[in-house]
PDB file of C-alpha atoms in Angstrom:
ATOM      1  CA  MET A  14      79.840 110.254 134.794  1.00  0.00           C
ATOM      2  CA  ASP A  15      82.971 110.285 136.960  1.00  0.00           C
ATOM      3  CA  LEU A  16      82.302 109.987 140.677  1.00  0.00           C
ATOM      4  CA  ASN A  17      84.970 111.100 143.136  1.00  0.00           C
ATOM      5  CA  THR A  18      83.627 108.832 145.844  1.00  0.00           C
ATOM      6  CA  ALA A  19      84.144 105.300 147.099  1.00  0.00           C
ATOM      7  CA  LEU A  20      81.669 102.662 145.933  1.00  0.00           C
ATOM      8  CA  ARG A  21      82.334  99.803 148.306  1.00  0.00           C
ATOM      9  CA  VAL A  22      81.158  96.205 148.177  1.00  0.00           C
ATOM     10  CA  ASN A  23      80.522  94.803 151.634  1.00  0.00           C
ATOM     11  CA  PRO A  24      82.752  91.769 152.219  1.00  0.00           C
ATOM     12  CA  ASP A  25      80.629  90.535 155.131  1.00  0.00           C
ATOM     13  CA  PRO A  26      76.892  90.162 154.467  1.00  0.00           C
ATOM     14  CA  ASP A  27      76.101  89.839 158.189  1.00  0.00           C
ATOM     15  CA  PRO A  28      75.476  93.208 159.830  1.00  0.00           C
ATOM     16  CA  ASN A  29      76.719  94.111 163.278  1.00  0.00           C
ATOM     17  CA  ARG A  30      74.494  92.337 165.805  1.00  0.00           C
ATOM     18  CA  ASP A  31      75.139  95.084 168.336  1.00  0.00           C
ATOM     19  CA  ILE A  32      73.055  97.476 166.249  1.00  0.00           C
ATOM     20  CA  VAL A  33      69.602  97.310 167.818  1.00  0.00           C
ATOM     21  CA  ASP A  34      66.476  98.034 165.766  1.00  0.00           C
ATOM     22  CA  LEU A  35      63.902  99.737 168.011  1.00  0.00           C
ATOM     23  CA  THR A  36      61.500 100.616 165.199  1.00  0.00           C
ATOM     24  CA  GLU A  37      58.826  98.106 166.170  1.00  0.00           C
ATOM     25  CA  GLY A  38      58.589  99.327 169.731  1.00  0.00           C
ATOM     26  CA  PHE A  39      59.005 103.057 169.085  1.00  0.00           C
ATOM     27  CA  GLY A  40      57.693 103.598 165.557  1.00  0.00           C
ATOM     28  CA  ARG A  41      54.498 105.153 166.930  1.00  0.00           C
ATOM     29  CA  ARG A  42      56.198 107.022 169.785  1.00  0.00           C
ATOM     30  CA  ASP A  43      58.256 110.191 169.531  1.00  0.00           C
ATOM     31  CA  ASN A  44      62.042 110.487 169.528  1.00  0.00           C
ATOM     32  CA  ALA A  45      62.149 111.524 173.189  1.00  0.00           C
ATOM     33  CA  SER A  46      60.799 108.090 174.103  1.00  0.00           C
ATOM     34  CA  PHE A  47      63.272 106.429 171.758  1.00  0.00           C
ATOM     35  CA  LEU A  48      66.151 108.358 173.341  1.00  0.00           C
ATOM     36  CA  ALA A  49      65.014 107.336 176.833  1.00  0.00           C
ATOM     37  CA  GLU A  50      65.275 103.686 175.773  1.00  0.00           C
ATOM     38  CA  VAL A  51      68.715 104.382 174.283  1.00  0.00           C
ATOM     39  CA  ALA A  52      69.756 105.951 177.599  1.00  0.00           C
ATOM     40  CA  ARG A  53      68.831 102.729 179.378  1.00  0.00           C
ATOM     41  CA  GLY A  54      70.760 100.723 176.783  1.00  0.00           C
ATOM     42  CA  LEU A  55      73.814 102.943 177.210  1.00  0.00           C
ATOM     43  CA  ARG A  56      73.906 102.233 180.933  1.00  0.00           C
ATOM     44  CA  GLU A  57      74.055  98.511 180.238  1.00  0.00           C
ATOM     45  CA  ALA A  58      76.575  98.855 177.403  1.00  0.00           C
ATOM     46  CA  SER A  59      78.892 100.927 179.602  1.00  0.00           C
ATOM     47  CA  LYS A  60      79.529  97.859 181.781  1.00  0.00           C
ATOM     48  CA  ILE A  61      81.532  96.239 178.965  1.00  0.00           C
ATOM     49  CA  GLU A  62      85.231  97.152 179.013  1.00  0.00           C
ATOM     50  CA  GLY A  63      87.324  96.840 175.873  1.00  0.00           C
ATOM     51  CA  ALA A  64      91.081  96.890 175.333  1.00  0.00           C
ATOM     52  CA  ASN A  65      93.061  99.686 177.010  1.00  0.00           C
ATOM     53  CA  GLY A  66      90.072 100.492 179.223  1.00  0.00           C
ATOM     54  CA  THR A  67      87.862 101.665 176.365  1.00  0.00           C
ATOM     55  CA  ARG A  68      84.235 102.013 177.425  1.00  0.00           C
ATOM     56  CA  ILE A  69      80.964 103.423 176.173  1.00  0.00           C
ATOM     57  CA  ASP A  70      79.935 106.403 178.284  1.00  0.00           C
ATOM     58  CA  PRO A  71      76.858 105.529 180.408  1.00  0.00           C
ATOM     59  CA  GLY A  72      75.132 108.756 179.402  1.00  0.00           C
ATOM     60  CA  GLY A  73      76.228 108.733 175.781  1.00  0.00           C
ATOM     61  CA  VAL A  74      78.685 111.641 176.004  1.00  0.00           C
ATOM     62  CA  GLY A  75      80.796 111.607 172.851  1.00  0.00           C
ATOM     63  CA  CYS A  76      78.340 109.416 170.967  1.00  0.00           C
ATOM     64  CA  ILE A  77      77.292 110.091 167.378  1.00  0.00           C
ATOM     65  CA  GLY A  78      73.712 110.915 166.447  1.00  0.00           C
ATOM     66  CA  LEU A  79      72.217 110.360 162.987  1.00  0.00           C
ATOM     67  CA  MET A  80      68.878 111.728 161.814  1.00  0.00           C
ATOM     68  CA  GLY A  81      66.739 111.605 158.704  1.00  0.00           C
ATOM     69  CA  GLU A  82      64.275 114.485 158.422  1.00  0.00           C
ATOM     70  CA  TYR A  83      61.138 115.127 156.442  1.00  0.00           C
ATOM     71  CA  GLY A  84      61.030 118.329 154.391  1.00  0.00           C
ATOM     72  CA  PHE A  85      62.953 119.686 151.438  1.00  0.00           C
ATOM     73  CA  VAL A  86      66.409 119.861 153.024  1.00  0.00           C
ATOM     74  CA  GLY A  87      66.240 116.430 154.648  1.00  0.00           C
ATOM     75  CA  HIS A  88      64.849 114.835 151.488  1.00  0.00           C
ATOM     76  CA  ALA A  89      67.503 116.405 149.241  1.00  0.00           C
ATOM     77  CA  CYS A  90      70.378 115.436 151.554  1.00  0.00           C
ATOM     78  CA  ARG A  91      69.170 111.843 151.750  1.00  0.00           C
ATOM     79  CA  GLN A  92      68.802 111.653 147.975  1.00  0.00           C
ATOM     80  CA  ALA A  93      72.269 113.118 147.416  1.00  0.00           C
ATOM     81  CA  GLN A  94      73.867 110.196 149.260  1.00  0.00           C
ATOM     82  CA  ALA A  95      72.488 107.697 146.744  1.00  0.00           C
ATOM     83  CA  VAL A  96      75.796 108.071 144.850  1.00  0.00           C
ATOM     84  CA  LEU A  97      77.608 106.349 147.724  1.00  0.00           C
ATOM     85  CA  GLY A  98      76.114 102.907 147.173  1.00  0.00           C
ATOM     86  CA  LEU A  99      76.058 100.464 144.299  1.00  0.00           C
ATOM     87  CA  ASP A 100      72.287 100.118 144.634  1.00  0.00           C
ATOM     88  CA  ARG A 101      71.854 103.911 144.341  1.00  0.00           C
ATOM     89  CA  ARG A 102      69.331 104.006 147.151  1.00  0.00           C
ATOM     90  CA  PRO A 103      68.936 107.200 149.168  1.00  0.00           C
ATOM     91  CA  SER A 104      70.197 107.197 152.718  1.00  0.00           C
ATOM     92  CA  PHE A 105      68.085 106.944 155.862  1.00  0.00           C
ATOM     93  CA  TRP A 106      70.083 109.893 157.203  1.00  0.00           C
ATOM     94  CA  SER A 107      70.305 113.593 156.422  1.00  0.00           C
ATOM     95  CA  HIS A 108      72.240 114.877 159.449  1.00  0.00           C
ATOM     96  CA  ALA A 109      74.864 113.894 162.031  1.00  0.00           C
ATOM     97  CA  PHE A 110      75.842 115.407 165.372  1.00  0.00           C
ATOM     98  CA  LEU A 111      77.839 114.878 168.583  1.00  0.00           C
ATOM     99  CA  LEU A 112      76.190 114.250 171.926  1.00  0.00           C
ATOM    100  CA  VAL A 113      77.945 116.254 174.657  1.00  0.00           C
ATOM    101  CA  ASP A 114      75.489 115.828 177.539  1.00  0.00           C
ATOM    102  CA  PRO A 115      74.056 112.614 179.004  1.00  0.00           C
ATOM    103  CA  LEU A 116      70.711 111.428 177.671  1.00  0.00           C
ATOM    104  CA  SER A 117      67.904 111.063 180.187  1.00  0.00           C
ATOM    105  CA  ILE A 118      65.904 107.897 180.866  1.00  0.00           C
ATOM    106  CA  GLU A 119      62.854 110.168 181.237  1.00  0.00           C
ATOM    107  CA  ASP A 120      60.893 110.989 178.081  1.00  0.00           C
ATOM    108  CA  ILE A 121      59.876 114.408 179.349  1.00  0.00           C
ATOM    109  CA  ASP A 122      63.489 115.504 179.839  1.00  0.00           C
ATOM    110  CA  ASN A 123      64.520 114.413 176.337  1.00  0.00           C
ATOM    111  CA  ARG A 124      61.558 116.387 174.981  1.00  0.00           C
ATOM    112  CA  SER A 125      62.385 119.592 176.838  1.00  0.00           C
ATOM    113  CA  SER A 126      63.858 122.600 175.063  1.00  0.00           C
ATOM    114  CA  ALA A 127      65.562 123.607 178.317  1.00  0.00           C
ATOM    115  CA  ARG A 128      66.584 120.324 179.989  1.00  0.00           C
ATOM    116  CA  SER A 129      67.354 117.940 177.143  1.00  0.00           C
ATOM    117  CA  ALA A 130      70.937 117.014 176.307  1.00  0.00           C
ATOM    118  CA  VAL A 131      73.122 119.507 174.461  1.00  0.00           C
ATOM    119  CA  ILE A 132      74.469 118.464 171.074  1.00  0.00           C
ATOM    120  CA  TRP A 133      77.099 120.079 168.836  1.00  0.00           C
ATOM    121  CA  GLU A 134      76.533 120.087 165.113  1.00  0.00           C
ATOM    122  CA  SER A 135      77.388 121.657 161.792  1.00  0.00           C
ATOM    123  CA  SER A 136      73.867 122.186 160.546  1.00  0.00           C
ATOM    124  CA  LEU A 137      72.445 123.499 157.299  1.00  0.00           C
ATOM    125  CA  THR A 138      69.541 124.846 159.400  1.00  0.00           C
ATOM    126  CA  PRO A 139      70.968 126.401 162.604  1.00  0.00           C
ATOM    127  CA  PRO A 140      68.628 127.161 165.528  1.00  0.00           C
ATOM    128  CA  PRO A 141      66.773 130.500 165.302  1.00  0.00           C
ATOM    129  CA  GLY A 142      68.926 133.375 166.457  1.00  0.00           C
ATOM    130  CA  ARG A 143      72.136 131.333 166.394  1.00  0.00           C
ATOM    131  CA  ASP A 144      73.191 131.613 162.770  1.00  0.00           C
ATOM    132  CA  TRP A 145      76.002 133.952 163.871  1.00  0.00           C
ATOM    133  CA  LEU A 146      77.661 130.910 165.435  1.00  0.00           C
ATOM    134  CA  THR A 147      78.452 129.665 161.945  1.00  0.00           C
ATOM    135  CA  TRP A 148      81.313 132.147 162.140  1.00  0.00           C
ATOM    136  CA  ARG A 149      82.943 129.501 164.337  1.00  0.00           C
ATOM    137  CA  ASN A 150      83.581 127.427 161.219  1.00  0.00           C
ATOM    138  CA  GLY A 151      79.931 126.499 160.786  1.00  0.00           C
ATOM    139  CA  VAL A 152      79.279 124.800 164.157  1.00  0.00           C
ATOM    140  CA  ASN A 153      76.476 125.495 166.638  1.00  0.00           C
ATOM    141  CA  PRO A 154      75.011 123.986 169.830  1.00  0.00           C
ATOM    142  CA  ARG A 155      71.413 122.802 170.137  1.00  0.00           C
ATOM    143  CA  ARG A 156      69.193 120.916 172.555  1.00  0.00           C
ATOM    144  CA  ILE A 157      68.345 117.438 171.326  1.00  0.00           C
ATOM    145  CA  GLY A 158      64.757 118.078 172.376  1.00  0.00           C
ATOM    146  CA  GLU A 159      64.343 120.231 169.269  1.00  0.00           C
ATOM    147  CA  TYR A 160      64.510 116.991 167.263  1.00  0.00           C
ATOM    148  CA  SER A 161      61.961 115.046 169.320  1.00  0.00           C
ATOM    149  CA  ARG A 162      59.091 115.332 166.806  1.00  0.00           C
ATOM    150  CA  LYS A 163      58.664 112.255 164.587  1.00  0.00           C
ATOM    151  CA  ASN A 164      55.462 113.247 162.755  1.00  0.00           C
ATOM    152  CA  PHE A 165      55.494 115.541 159.747  1.00  0.00           C
ATOM    153  CA  ASP A 166      54.152 119.017 160.402  1.00  0.00           C
ATOM    154  CA  PRO A 167      54.649 121.750 157.765  1.00  0.00           C
ATOM    155  CA  SER A 168      54.671 124.441 160.450  1.00  0.00           C
ATOM    156  CA  ALA A 169      57.210 122.695 162.716  1.00  0.00           C
ATOM    157  CA  PRO A 170      60.933 123.499 162.342  1.00  0.00           C
ATOM    158  CA  HIS A 171      61.942 119.805 162.440  1.00  0.00           C
ATOM    159  CA  SER A 172      60.148 116.536 161.779  1.00  0.00           C
ATOM    160  CA  VAL A 173      62.480 113.566 162.294  1.00  0.00           C
ATOM    161  CA  PRO A 174      61.154 110.091 161.423  1.00  0.00           C
ATOM    162  CA  ASN A 175      64.582 108.399 161.497  1.00  0.00           C
ATOM    163  CA  PHE A 176      66.930 108.494 164.478  1.00  0.00           C
ATOM    164  CA  ALA A 177      70.057 106.590 165.526  1.00  0.00           C
ATOM    165  CA  ILE A 178      72.657 106.808 168.292  1.00  0.00           C
ATOM    166  CA  LEU A 179      76.070 105.205 167.690  1.00  0.00           C
ATOM    167  CA  ALA A 180      78.334 104.547 170.671  1.00  0.00           C
ATOM    168  CA  ILE A 181      82.025 103.715 170.219  1.00  0.00           C
ATOM    169  CA  GLY A 182      84.144 102.725 173.197  1.00  0.00           C
ATOM    170  CA  LEU A 183      86.727 105.355 174.178  1.00  0.00           C
ATOM    171  CA  THR A 184      89.213 105.825 176.973  1.00  0.00           C
ATOM    172  CA  ASP A 185      88.558 108.744 179.315  1.00  0.00           C
ATOM    173  CA  ALA A 186      91.503 110.581 177.748  1.00  0.00           C
ATOM    174  CA  GLU A 187      90.215 109.997 174.220  1.00  0.00           C
ATOM    175  CA  ARG A 188      86.742 111.217 175.123  1.00  0.00           C
ATOM    176  CA  GLU A 189      88.141 114.354 176.736  1.00  0.00           C
ATOM    177  CA  ALA A 190      90.374 115.024 173.710  1.00  0.00           C
ATOM    178  CA  LEU A 191      87.475 114.428 171.326  1.00  0.00           C
ATOM    179  CA  LEU A 192      85.239 116.939 173.099  1.00  0.00           C
ATOM    180  CA  GLN A 193      88.060 119.466 173.408  1.00  0.00           C
ATOM    181  CA  ARG A 194      88.716 119.282 169.667  1.00  0.00           C
ATOM    182  CA  ALA A 195      85.016 119.456 168.836  1.00  0.00           C
ATOM    183  CA  SER A 196      84.619 122.607 170.938  1.00  0.00           C
ATOM    184  CA  ASN A 197      87.270 124.350 168.818  1.00  0.00           C
ATOM    185  CA  ALA A 198      85.954 123.682 165.347  1.00  0.00           C
ATOM    186  CA  ASP A 199      88.269 126.190 163.663  1.00  0.00           C
ATOM    187  CA  LEU A 200      91.479 124.315 164.589  1.00  0.00           C
ATOM    188  CA  ASP A 201      91.921 122.727 161.142  1.00  0.00           C
ATOM    189  CA  GLN A 202      90.163 124.814 158.526  1.00  0.00           C
ATOM    190  CA  LEU A 203      92.585 123.643 155.848  1.00  0.00           C
ATOM    191  CA  ARG A 204      91.091 120.128 155.833  1.00  0.00           C
ATOM    192  CA  TYR A 205      87.792 120.916 157.563  1.00  0.00           C
ATOM    193  CA  ASP A 206      86.422 124.120 156.059  1.00  0.00           C
ATOM    194  CA  LEU A 207      82.963 123.468 157.478  1.00  0.00           C
ATOM    195  CA  SER A 208      81.663 126.937 156.602  1.00  0.00           C
ATOM    196  CA  GLY A 209      82.799 126.446 153.015  1.00  0.00           C
ATOM    197  CA  MET A 210      81.165 123.009 152.873  1.00  0.00           C
ATOM    198  CA  ARG A 211      77.961 124.522 154.216  1.00  0.00           C
ATOM    199  CA  GLY A 212      78.058 127.150 151.480  1.00  0.00           C
ATOM    200  CA  SER A 213      78.509 124.499 148.777  1.00  0.00           C
ATOM    201  CA  TRP A 214      75.585 122.471 150.073  1.00  0.00           C
ATOM    202  CA  LEU A 215      73.301 125.495 150.401  1.00  0.00           C
ATOM    203  CA  ARG A 216      74.125 126.418 146.816  1.00  0.00           C
ATOM    204  CA  TYR A 217      73.343 122.864 145.706  1.00  0.00           C
ATOM    205  CA  LEU A 218      70.058 122.846 147.601  1.00  0.00           C
ATOM    206  CA  SER A 219      68.944 126.244 146.325  1.00  0.00           C
ATOM    207  CA  ARG A 220      69.900 125.659 142.657  1.00  0.00           C
ATOM    208  CA  ARG A 221      69.665 121.953 141.953  1.00  0.00           C
ATOM    209  CA  SER A 222      69.686 122.331 138.177  1.00  0.00           C
ATOM    210  CA  GLY A 223      73.237 122.459 136.828  1.00  0.00           C
ATOM    211  CA  ILE A 224      74.889 122.361 140.268  1.00  0.00           C
ATOM    212  CA  PRO A 225      76.776 119.074 140.773  1.00  0.00           C
ATOM    213  CA  ASN A 226      76.179 116.907 143.812  1.00  0.00           C
ATOM    214  CA  PRO A 227      78.967 117.910 146.253  1.00  0.00           C
ATOM    215  CA  LEU A 228      79.475 114.289 147.324  1.00  0.00           C
ATOM    216  CA  ALA A 229      80.049 113.241 143.702  1.00  0.00           C
ATOM    217  CA  GLU A 230      82.647 116.013 143.472  1.00  0.00           C
ATOM    218  CA  GLY A 231      84.551 114.665 146.474  1.00  0.00           C
ATOM    219  CA  GLU A 232      83.312 117.279 148.956  1.00  0.00           C
ATOM    220  CA  ALA A 233      82.161 116.273 152.423  1.00  0.00           C
ATOM    221  CA  PHE A 234      78.803 116.749 154.050  1.00  0.00           C
ATOM    222  CA  PRO A 235      79.476 119.348 156.785  1.00  0.00           C
ATOM    223  CA  ALA A 236      77.604 117.589 159.602  1.00  0.00           C
ATOM    224  CA  ALA A 237      79.446 114.301 159.071  1.00  0.00           C
ATOM    225  CA  ALA A 238      82.770 116.055 158.463  1.00  0.00           C
ATOM    226  CA  TYR A 239      82.435 117.809 161.825  1.00  0.00           C
ATOM    227  CA  VAL A 240      81.883 114.478 163.591  1.00  0.00           C
ATOM    228  CA  GLN A 241      84.957 113.052 161.842  1.00  0.00           C
ATOM    229  CA  PHE A 242      86.915 116.183 162.779  1.00  0.00           C
ATOM    230  CA  ALA A 243      86.154 115.459 166.444  1.00  0.00           C
ATOM    231  CA  TYR A 244      86.938 111.738 166.207  1.00  0.00           C
ATOM    232  CA  ASP A 245      90.320 112.524 164.672  1.00  0.00           C
ATOM    233  CA  ALA A 246      91.364 113.329 168.253  1.00  0.00           C
ATOM    234  CA  ALA A 247      90.861 109.639 169.110  1.00  0.00           C
ATOM    235  CA  ASN A 248      92.525 108.498 165.867  1.00  0.00           C
ATOM    236  CA  ILE A 249      89.288 106.851 164.688  1.00  0.00           C
ATOM    237  CA  ASP A 250      88.408 106.845 160.989  1.00  0.00           C
ATOM    238  CA  LEU A 251      84.611 106.812 160.701  1.00  0.00           C
ATOM    239  CA  THR A 252      84.676 106.343 156.923  1.00  0.00           C
ATOM    240  CA  PRO A 253      87.101 103.474 156.256  1.00  0.00           C
ATOM    241  CA  GLY A 254      87.548 102.751 152.569  1.00  0.00           C
ATOM    242  CA  ALA A 255      86.523 106.173 151.296  1.00  0.00           C
ATOM    243  CA  HIS A 256      89.359 107.432 149.093  1.00  0.00           C
ATOM    244  CA  GLN A 257      88.193 111.044 149.217  1.00  0.00           C
ATOM    245  CA  ARG A 258      87.301 113.122 152.266  1.00  0.00           C
ATOM    246  CA  ASN A 259      83.671 113.198 151.190  1.00  0.00           C
ATOM    247  CA  THR A 260      82.401 112.042 154.568  1.00  0.00           C
ATOM    248  CA  ALA A 261      78.631 111.654 154.761  1.00  0.00           C
ATOM    249  CA  PRO A 262      76.165 110.279 157.330  1.00  0.00           C
ATOM    250  CA  GLU A 263      75.712 107.171 155.172  1.00  0.00           C
ATOM    251  CA  HIS A 264      79.450 106.411 155.416  1.00  0.00           C
ATOM    252  CA  ILE A 265      79.266 106.429 159.218  1.00  0.00           C
ATOM    253  CA  TRP A 266      76.153 104.246 159.258  1.00  0.00           C
ATOM    254  CA  ALA A 267      77.593 101.692 156.823  1.00  0.00           C
ATOM    255  CA  ALA A 268      80.862 101.479 158.765  1.00  0.00           C
ATOM    256  CA  ALA A 269      79.051 100.794 162.034  1.00  0.00           C
ATOM    257  CA  GLN A 270      76.935  98.133 160.348  1.00  0.00           C
ATOM    258  CA  TYR A 271      79.562  96.223 158.398  1.00  0.00           C
ATOM    259  CA  LEU A 272      83.065  97.518 159.169  1.00  0.00           C
ATOM    260  CA  ARG A 273      83.156  97.538 162.949  1.00  0.00           C
ATOM    261  CA  ASP A 274      86.514  95.729 162.962  1.00  0.00           C
ATOM    262  CA  THR A 275      88.129  98.916 161.677  1.00  0.00           C
ATOM    263  CA  PHE A 276      87.268 100.692 164.943  1.00  0.00           C
ATOM    264  CA  ARG A 277      90.236  99.380 166.921  1.00  0.00           C
ATOM    265  CA  THR A 278      92.707 100.539 169.509  1.00  0.00           C
ATOM    266  CA  GLU A 279      96.344  99.499 169.760  1.00  0.00           C
ATOM    267  CA  ILE A 280      97.360  97.570 172.865  1.00  0.00           C
ATOM    268  CA  ALA A 281     100.132  99.598 174.445  1.00  0.00           C
ATOM    269  CA  ASP A 282     102.640  96.787 175.122  1.00  0.00           C
ATOM    270  CA  SER A 283     102.375  94.845 171.871  1.00  0.00           C
ATOM    271  CA  GLY A 284     101.009  97.407 169.440  1.00  0.00           C
ATOM    272  CA  GLU A 285      98.470  94.824 168.306  1.00  0.00           C
ATOM    273  CA  PRO A 286      95.038  96.136 167.257  1.00  0.00           C
ATOM    274  CA  ALA A 287      92.128  95.219 169.524  1.00  0.00           C
ATOM    275  CA  PRO A 288      88.409  95.892 169.065  1.00  0.00           C
ATOM    276  CA  ARG A 289      86.562  98.676 170.825  1.00  0.00           C
ATOM    277  CA  PRO A 290      83.059  98.229 172.209  1.00  0.00           C
ATOM    278  CA  LEU A 291      80.540  99.418 169.621  1.00  0.00           C
ATOM    279  CA  LYS A 292      76.783  99.621 170.098  1.00  0.00           C
ATOM    280  CA  ALA A 293      74.028 101.411 168.222  1.00  0.00           C
ATOM    281  CA  TRP A 294      70.281 101.867 168.448  1.00  0.00           C
ATOM    282  CA  TYR A 295      68.013 103.086 165.662  1.00  0.00           C
ATOM    283  CA  CYS A 296      64.398 103.747 164.754  1.00  0.00           C
ATOM    284  CA  VAL A 297      63.591 104.104 161.043  1.00  0.00           C
ATOM    285  CA  ARG A 298      60.009 105.130 160.320  1.00  0.00           C
ATOM    286  CA  ASP A 299      60.584 106.355 156.761  1.00  0.00           C
ATOM    287  CA  ARG A 300      62.503 103.968 154.490  1.00  0.00           C
ATOM    288  CA  THR A 301      61.428 105.499 151.174  1.00  0.00           C
ATOM    289  CA  CYS A 302      63.002 108.959 151.500  1.00  0.00           C
ATOM    290  CA  ALA A 303      59.696 110.779 151.322  1.00  0.00           C
ATOM    291  CA  MET A 304      59.633 114.558 151.529  1.00  0.00           C
ATOM    292  CA  ALA A 305      56.454 114.095 153.549  1.00  0.00           C
ATOM    293  CA  PRO A 306      54.227 111.101 154.349  1.00  0.00           C
ATOM    294  CA  GLU A 307      51.477 110.343 151.851  1.00  0.00           C
ATOM    295  CA  ASP A 308      48.815 111.080 154.450  1.00  0.00           C
ATOM    296  CA  ALA A 309      50.444 114.297 155.670  1.00  0.00           C
ATOM    297  CA  GLY A 310      48.000 116.588 153.942  1.00  0.00           C
ATOM    298  CA  THR A 311      50.679 118.966 152.692  1.00  0.00           C
ATOM    299  CA  PRO A 312      49.382 122.580 152.443  1.00  0.00           C
ATOM    300  CA  THR A 313      48.226 123.626 148.992  1.00  0.00           C
ATOM    301  CA  GLY A 314      49.153 127.269 149.521  1.00  0.00           C
ATOM    302  CA  LEU A 315      50.129 129.899 152.069  1.00  0.00           C
ATOM    303  CA  ASP A 316      46.520 130.499 153.093  1.00  0.00           C
ATOM    304  CA  ASP A 317      46.144 126.802 153.817  1.00  0.00           C
ATOM    305  CA  LEU A 318      49.316 126.861 155.921  1.00  0.00           C
ATOM    306  CA  LEU A 319      48.115 129.864 157.931  1.00  0.00           C
ATOM    307  CA  GLU A 320      44.750 128.228 158.606  1.00  0.00           C
ATOM    308  CA  ARG A 321      46.528 125.336 160.286  1.00  0.00           C
ATOM    309  CA  GLY A 322      48.124 127.689 162.790  1.00  0.00           C
ATOM    310  CA  THR A 323      51.521 127.213 164.380  1.00  0.00           C
ATOM    311  CA  THR A 324      52.772 124.123 166.151  1.00  0.00           C
ATOM    312  CA  LYS A 325      54.691 124.249 169.420  1.00  0.00           C
TER     313      LYS A 325
END
């Protein structure tokens, strides 16, 4: 089978030491608690200044979020990314987004549907009542608190066992340009037809038999493509080495882990490339790409689902 995607071999077996694994401490706590710890880490990381005054925002504004969800959509999207690696393992991640508000160091704020940070995303499952916003080239806002649940619940809209926040140092001008571009997602529909990508992925998810994997056909994953669309404003390639624009969450994760030297800025006087600060935090509770945990007690029918009631 021909694959229109990059299969890279990592030249450096040592992962980025500035990627912090918080799984042990937060594996049994929800994502709001994890995000509060990330918020504290961001404050410390913001004290480091890179070349040209690049810094990580102390609240995480402009940072990249990655998630891996339970459920059919999350499972299928994680499995689809297996074509991107030589080992053919599914990805930890099924979604990507941009953080546009500061994270809170308080768990309760990160859990709130009214006070938690706003994110911008190109989602295959938009928030209820906001699907009309996909007319803006497939992009919608959401509160990050909607993704705070880590445990599987068949009656909950989102169950997110895997979470990561990636912070890349930016100048104030780059961050402002990035957010301005991200807020106008229909600026470059020739290269970033996010609505069209969303349609291709929904077709793939609804009719798996006979419908080719969009990534294997060289088509991008809309959530990751939207993040790359925004980072184009800072001239940062989040998927170095990919010869097709089939950007996926796994590309972004692998680049942060092993290809951090590609995230550079040019020193104004000499034009020489210099590294940007890069930090990431993650919590991975599901490494096997399960649709649901073995002990989840998945409903056997609609009556069973109704008997369980609804979950707030």
